[in-house]
Amino acid sequence: GTLYDNTSTKLDAVIGVLGKTSELAKQAAKLRSDIRRGSNPAAPTPPAP
């Protein structure tokens, strides 16, 4: 898969573990959205749960 696909999958897993309403999960979801739009060309490592 692409770098985006791999990063998105990891972020989805982090969001799932944290619960969608947690602050960290919201930040991860925003990060994924930013990557999708291309405003963040470097895909950062998702935070560890």
mmCIF file of C-alpha atoms in Angstrom:
data_model
loop_
_atom_site.group_PDB
_atom_site.id
_atom_site.type_symbol
_atom_site.label_atom_id
_atom_site.label_comp_id
_atom_site.label_asym_id
_atom_site.label_seq_id
_atom_site.Cartn_x
_atom_site.Cartn_y
_atom_site.Cartn_z
ATOM 1 C CA GLY A 1 0.000 0.000 0.000
ATOM 2 C CA THR A 2 0.913 3.634 -0.100
ATOM 3 C CA LEU A 3 2.482 5.546 2.751
ATOM 4 C CA TYR A 4 -0.883 7.221 3.302
ATOM 5 C CA ASP A 5 -2.696 3.877 3.472
ATOM 6 C CA ASN A 6 -0.196 2.480 5.961
ATOM 7 C CA THR A 7 -0.284 5.586 8.131
ATOM 8 C CA SER A 8 -4.065 5.850 7.950
ATOM 9 C CA THR A 9 -4.430 2.225 9.057
ATOM 10 C CA LYS A 10 -2.127 2.816 12.026
ATOM 11 C CA LEU A 11 -3.967 5.996 12.986
ATOM 12 C CA ASP A 12 -7.301 4.153 12.742
ATOM 13 C CA ALA A 13 -5.939 1.534 15.143
ATOM 14 C CA VAL A 14 -4.740 4.207 17.579
ATOM 15 C CA ILE A 15 -8.092 6.003 17.393
ATOM 16 C CA GLY A 16 -9.913 2.715 17.991
ATOM 17 C CA VAL A 17 -7.796 1.856 21.026
ATOM 18 C CA LEU A 18 -8.152 5.314 22.550
ATOM 19 C CA GLY A 19 -11.837 5.755 21.818
ATOM 20 C CA LYS A 20 -13.020 8.357 19.329
ATOM 21 C CA THR A 21 -13.901 10.920 21.987
ATOM 22 C CA SER A 22 -10.514 11.088 23.724
ATOM 23 C CA GLU A 23 -8.400 14.166 23.079
ATOM 24 C CA LEU A 24 -5.492 12.132 21.721
ATOM 25 C CA ALA A 25 -7.800 10.246 19.357
ATOM 26 C CA LYS A 26 -9.202 13.548 18.095
ATOM 27 C CA GLN A 27 -5.653 14.749 17.421
ATOM 28 C CA ALA A 28 -4.876 11.498 15.576
ATOM 29 C CA ALA A 29 -8.029 11.901 13.470
ATOM 30 C CA LYS A 30 -7.041 15.482 12.623
ATOM 31 C CA LEU A 31 -3.566 14.314 11.704
ATOM 32 C CA ARG A 32 -5.013 11.670 9.382
ATOM 33 C CA SER A 33 -7.258 14.307 7.813
ATOM 34 C CA ASP A 34 -4.296 16.665 7.331
ATOM 35 C CA ILE A 35 -2.293 13.902 5.655
ATOM 36 C CA ARG A 36 -5.211 13.060 3.362
ATOM 37 C CA ARG A 37 -5.454 16.706 2.254
ATOM 38 C CA GLY A 38 -1.711 16.821 1.672
ATOM 39 C CA SER A 39 -1.054 19.736 4.005
ATOM 40 C CA ASN A 40 1.419 17.580 5.913
ATOM 41 C CA PRO A 41 3.751 15.929 3.392
ATOM 42 C CA ALA A 42 5.680 13.908 5.980
ATOM 43 C CA ALA A 43 3.614 11.180 7.586
ATOM 44 C CA PRO A 44 4.515 11.262 11.277
ATOM 45 C CA THR A 45 4.585 8.213 13.505
ATOM 46 C CA PRO A 46 1.265 7.900 15.330
ATOM 47 C CA PRO A 47 1.434 8.289 19.111
ATOM 48 C CA ALA A 48 1.722 5.099 21.129
ATOM 49 C CA PRO A 49 -1.449 4.210 23.023
#
